[in-house]
XYZ file of C-alpha atoms in Angstrom:
199
model
C 133.032 95.378 125.200
C 133.109 95.491 129.157
C 134.758 98.489 130.667
C 137.668 96.808 132.529
C 139.790 98.886 134.921
C 142.993 97.574 136.420
C 143.742 98.965 139.691
C 145.524 98.441 143.066
C 143.688 96.681 145.830
C 141.618 98.418 148.641
C 140.598 97.037 151.983
C 136.811 97.236 150.613
C 138.000 94.690 147.885
C 138.698 92.039 150.678
C 135.227 89.618 150.363
C 135.333 90.030 146.362
C 139.275 89.057 146.331
C 138.495 86.039 148.688
C 135.785 84.875 146.935
C 137.687 85.146 143.539
C 140.446 83.136 144.925
C 138.367 80.482 146.696
C 136.052 79.914 143.201
C 139.468 79.940 141.358
C 140.973 77.228 143.434
C 138.102 75.209 143.497
C 137.672 74.930 139.842
C 141.083 72.734 139.967
C 139.478 69.895 141.736
C 138.014 67.662 138.928
C 141.086 68.309 136.687
C 143.460 67.465 139.478
C 141.463 64.277 140.221
C 141.506 63.251 136.478
C 145.241 63.957 136.521
C 145.796 61.582 139.501
C 143.756 58.847 138.115
C 146.057 59.121 134.740
C 149.085 58.538 136.662
C 150.245 54.817 136.550
C 150.962 54.088 140.308
C 147.141 55.017 140.710
C 146.111 52.733 137.814
C 148.308 50.067 139.152
C 146.454 50.203 142.422
C 142.988 50.319 141.027
C 143.806 47.199 139.216
C 145.269 45.432 141.935
C 142.296 46.173 144.031
C 140.216 44.995 141.467
C 142.152 41.883 140.528
C 142.623 40.908 144.059
C 138.974 41.048 144.842
C 137.560 39.538 141.494
C 139.876 36.314 142.219
C 138.913 36.096 145.972
C 135.349 36.546 145.605
C 134.435 35.145 142.350
C 131.932 37.978 142.092
C 132.011 41.279 139.827
C 130.084 43.265 142.626
C 132.536 43.338 145.024
C 135.764 44.491 143.132
C 133.295 47.228 141.365
C 132.025 48.613 144.703
C 135.451 48.694 146.178
C 137.112 50.218 143.411
C 134.169 52.801 143.293
C 134.827 53.389 147.073
C 138.583 53.885 146.370
C 137.470 56.531 143.691
C 135.387 58.495 145.775
C 137.933 58.483 148.532
C 140.185 59.667 146.496
C 138.115 62.522 145.087
C 137.195 63.479 148.646
C 141.067 63.415 149.789
C 141.535 66.055 146.731
C 138.644 68.281 147.948
C 140.080 68.158 151.384
C 143.795 69.149 150.059
C 142.071 71.763 148.007
C 140.208 72.982 150.966
C 143.376 73.031 153.365
C 145.562 75.060 150.892
C 142.377 77.606 150.565
C 141.732 78.103 154.324
C 145.684 78.446 154.719
C 145.923 80.997 152.155
C 142.716 82.775 153.426
C 144.330 83.000 157.045
C 147.781 83.927 155.972
C 148.718 86.472 153.032
C 144.864 86.948 152.062
C 143.662 87.511 155.558
C 145.669 91.122 155.577
C 146.276 92.074 151.941
C 147.413 95.418 152.874
C 149.877 94.146 155.353
C 151.132 91.429 153.349
C 151.057 92.971 149.716
C 150.956 97.164 150.076
C 152.926 98.059 152.685
C 155.806 95.778 151.901
C 158.786 96.980 149.580
C 158.484 95.836 145.879
C 155.053 94.269 146.432
C 151.939 94.935 145.121
C 148.278 93.423 144.717
C 145.794 94.338 141.919
C 142.364 93.675 140.979
C 140.288 94.000 137.818
C 136.948 95.344 137.697
C 134.366 95.054 135.238
C 131.330 97.849 135.775
C 132.520 98.315 139.431
C 132.743 94.646 140.378
C 135.774 92.906 141.039
C 136.219 89.848 139.076
C 139.633 89.116 138.855
C 143.163 89.336 140.937
C 147.094 89.439 140.788
C 149.630 90.039 143.064
C 153.464 89.973 143.079
C 156.380 90.189 145.822
C 159.893 89.558 146.146
C 160.995 85.767 145.577
C 161.907 84.049 148.939
C 164.376 81.794 147.250
C 165.534 84.169 144.380
C 166.449 87.754 145.289
C 166.682 89.265 141.806
C 163.028 88.141 141.010
C 159.633 89.045 141.727
C 156.983 86.165 142.356
C 153.700 86.283 140.683
C 150.968 85.004 142.944
C 146.999 85.000 143.520
C 146.189 85.256 139.787
C 142.603 84.418 139.479
C 139.750 85.512 137.062
C 136.124 84.486 137.733
C 134.997 82.124 134.873
C 132.417 84.196 133.672
C 135.148 86.968 132.880
C 137.523 84.877 130.974
C 138.669 85.073 127.604
C 138.388 88.815 127.768
C 142.018 89.651 128.082
C 141.804 90.454 131.891
C 144.683 87.864 132.800
C 146.792 89.075 130.018
C 146.332 92.796 131.080
C 147.166 91.346 134.794
C 149.908 89.608 133.683
C 151.306 92.489 131.962
C 150.767 94.734 135.017
C 152.978 92.294 136.999
C 155.911 92.590 134.337
C 155.913 96.206 134.053
C 156.100 96.400 137.835
C 158.876 93.770 137.682
C 160.782 96.114 135.224
C 159.919 99.527 136.858
C 161.687 98.007 140.058
C 164.879 96.866 138.217
C 164.281 92.892 139.346
C 165.678 90.537 136.693
C 162.814 88.192 136.202
C 159.068 87.061 137.159
C 159.336 83.636 139.203
C 155.876 81.914 139.472
C 154.606 78.480 140.516
C 151.463 77.038 138.916
C 149.697 73.500 138.923
C 150.327 71.091 136.032
C 146.435 70.758 135.487
C 146.443 74.728 135.054
C 147.198 74.554 131.277
C 145.343 77.395 130.373
C 147.604 79.677 132.834
C 150.774 77.954 131.746
C 149.631 79.278 127.746
C 149.023 82.493 129.068
C 152.582 82.721 131.016
C 154.271 81.448 127.996
C 152.548 83.962 125.637
C 154.037 86.483 128.154
C 157.673 85.384 127.658
C 157.738 83.584 130.830
C 159.784 79.966 130.429
C 159.758 77.096 132.337
C 162.570 76.489 134.376
C 161.890 73.839 136.903
C 159.250 71.356 137.156
C 158.582 69.808 140.848
C 156.351 66.517 141.262
C 154.881 66.106 144.440
C 153.631 62.383 145.588
């Protein structure tokens, strides 16, 4: 069993934290793309393109090429959106973690170390739209260190921090494709309150 230590963020962790966040977010691109393809509007658009081109061109090659190009473009769009979000996060709260999370009241940022290497992160701060709650943010565990209980320990750390400060609940936002994260949060007693769909 690896030696896992949860501790508060230090400035020398900055690069490891940013790398962990970037890799964790980038891993969601394929599942987000597949989720998008499973939606009826996406399937309808692809079918319409295929049918329109097959009836007008009387060839299988043109519709197949067109649908392939649309799929490639859609995949690139998903990559672009994720990269914009990653860049935005790296230039906002993750640019100066100490200022954003450690010097603010009722906020904190933790890292998990395994044998002296930062392998996971989590943070919390007061929720903007729910003053009685703390918001869990930046939960990320490097792929090779998953299934070791690190995320559970980090989640427990945030829940304890929230209780110690007298907040009513932990609030968080996660993606519909992050099913492992959803199971983790539900396992800690967190319940889905609202589902928001962006189209």
